[in-house]
CSV table of C-alpha atoms in Angstrom, one decimal:
chain,number,residue,atom,x,y,z
A,74,GLN,CA,44.2,52.0,93.9
A,75,VAL,CA,47.6,50.3,93.7
A,76,GLN,CA,48.2,46.6,93.7
A,77,LEU,CA,51.5,45.0,94.8
A,78,LEU,CA,52.5,41.6,93.7
A,79,GLU,CA,55.5,40.0,95.5
A,80,ALA,CA,57.6,37.1,94.4
A,81,GLY,CA,60.8,35.4,95.3
A,82,GLY,CA,60.3,34.2,98.9
A,83,GLY,CA,61.4,30.8,100.1
A,84,VAL,CA,63.8,29.1,102.4
A,85,GLY,CA,67.1,30.7,102.6
A,86,GLN,CA,70.3,29.2,103.9
A,87,PRO,CA,72.6,31.0,106.2
A,88,GLY,CA,75.3,32.8,104.3
A,89,GLU,CA,73.5,32.5,101.0
A,90,ALA,CA,71.3,34.9,99.0
A,91,LEU,CA,67.7,35.5,98.0
A,92,ARG,CA,66.1,38.0,95.8
A,93,LEU,CA,62.6,39.5,96.3
A,94,ALA,CA,60.7,41.2,93.6
A,95,CYS,CA,57.6,43.5,93.8
A,96,GLN,CA,55.5,44.6,90.9
A,97,ALA,CA,53.2,47.6,91.4
A,98,SER,CA,50.2,48.2,89.2
A,99,GLY,CA,47.4,50.7,89.1
A,100,ARG,CA,47.6,54.4,89.6
A,101,ILE,CA,51.3,54.9,90.3
A,102,ALA,CA,52.4,58.3,91.5
A,103,SER,CA,55.7,59.5,90.2
A,104,TYR,CA,56.7,60.7,93.7
A,105,ALA,CA,55.8,57.5,95.5
A,106,SER,CA,58.4,55.7,97.6
A,107,MET,CA,58.6,51.9,97.5
A,108,GLY,CA,60.3,49.6,99.8
A,109,TRP,CA,60.5,46.4,101.8
A,110,TYR,CA,59.5,45.8,105.4
A,111,ARG,CA,59.5,42.7,107.4
A,112,GLN,CA,57.8,41.2,110.4
A,113,GLY,CA,59.8,38.6,112.3
A,114,PRO,CA,58.4,35.7,114.3
A,115,GLY,CA,56.6,36.9,117.5
A,116,ARG,CA,56.9,40.5,116.4
A,117,THR,CA,53.8,42.7,116.3
A,118,GLN,CA,55.1,45.4,114.0
A,119,ARG,CA,56.8,45.5,110.7
A,120,GLU,CA,60.2,47.1,110.5
A,121,LEU,CA,61.9,48.8,107.7
A,122,VAL,CA,64.4,46.8,105.7
A,123,ALA,CA,65.0,49.2,102.8
A,124,SER,CA,63.1,51.8,100.8
A,125,ILE,CA,63.8,53.9,97.8
A,126,SER,CA,62.2,57.1,96.6
A,127,ARG,CA,62.7,59.2,93.6
A,128,PRO,CA,65.3,60.1,92.5
A,129,ASN,CA,66.3,56.6,93.5
A,130,ILE,CA,67.8,57.4,96.9
A,131,PRO,CA,67.9,54.2,99.0
A,132,VAL,CA,67.5,54.0,102.8
A,133,TYR,CA,68.5,50.9,104.7
A,134,SER,CA,68.0,49.6,108.2
A,135,GLU,CA,71.1,49.1,110.2
A,136,SER,CA,70.7,45.3,109.8
A,137,ALA,CA,70.3,45.5,106.1
A,138,GLU,CA,73.1,48.0,105.4
A,139,GLY,CA,76.0,46.4,103.6
A,140,ARG,CA,74.2,43.1,103.0
A,141,PHE,CA,71.0,44.0,101.2
A,142,THR,CA,70.5,46.0,98.0
A,143,ILE,CA,67.3,47.7,96.9
A,144,SER,CA,66.8,48.6,93.4
A,145,ARG,CA,63.9,50.2,91.5
A,146,ASP,CA,62.8,50.3,87.9
A,147,ASN,CA,60.6,53.3,87.5
A,148,THR,CA,59.7,52.4,84.0
A,149,LYS,CA,58.3,49.0,85.1
A,150,ASN,CA,57.1,50.0,88.6
A,151,THR,CA,59.2,47.3,90.2
A,152,VAL,CA,61.3,47.3,93.3
A,153,ASP,CA,63.6,44.4,94.1
A,154,LEU,CA,65.5,43.4,97.2
A,155,GLN,CA,68.7,41.5,96.9
A,156,MET,CA,69.5,39.9,100.2
A,157,ASP,CA,73.0,38.5,100.6
A,158,SER,CA,74.7,36.9,103.5
A,159,LEU,CA,71.5,35.8,105.1
A,160,THR,CA,71.3,34.9,108.8
A,161,PRO,CA,68.5,33.3,110.8
A,162,VAL,CA,67.8,36.7,112.2
A,163,ASP,CA,66.5,37.7,108.7
A,164,SER,CA,63.7,35.1,109.0
A,165,ALA,CA,60.5,37.0,108.6
A,166,ILE,CA,57.6,37.7,106.4
A,167,TYR,CA,58.7,40.4,103.9
A,168,TYR,CA,56.2,43.0,102.7
A,169,CYS,CA,56.4,45.3,99.8
A,170,ARG,CA,55.2,48.8,100.5
A,171,TYR,CA,54.1,51.6,98.3
A,172,ARG,CA,53.6,55.0,99.8
A,173,ALA,CA,52.3,58.1,98.1
A,174,TYR,CA,49.2,59.9,99.3
A,175,THR,CA,48.0,56.5,100.5
A,176,THR,CA,50.0,53.5,101.7
A,177,TYR,CA,49.6,50.1,100.2
A,178,TRP,CA,51.0,46.8,101.3
A,179,GLY,CA,51.7,43.6,99.5
A,180,GLN,CA,50.4,40.2,100.8
A,181,GLY,CA,53.8,39.3,102.2
A,182,THR,CA,56.2,36.6,101.3
A,183,GLN,CA,57.8,34.2,103.8
A,184,VAL,CA,61.5,34.0,104.1
A,185,PRO,CA,62.7,31.5,106.6
A,186,VAL,CA,66.4,31.2,107.0
A,187,SER,CA,67.6,28.0,108.4
A,188,SER,CA,70.3,25.4,107.9
């Protein structure tokens, strides 16, 4: 079992930044990938924002590329998402995801972006 605890959500202002953090605990596999997904208002599916797998190779969605930065600390089992230059389109519930043999999701954290 793996537990994911997210932090850092909240109201964002257009053009400003927010940082999300995810702490994984439990039986962590060394080969697991960790990342962030989001589900926007009215959307039925979660979409990839960014993920990172060992050896710390990041993958970004087209909308996140150049604005968001994912980072991972393998010693602490954390994965953070620095979101810069926020726009209202980034408004969503953001979920941390851990994927190894099994996939686990965090509870989600709300990030509304509004002026």
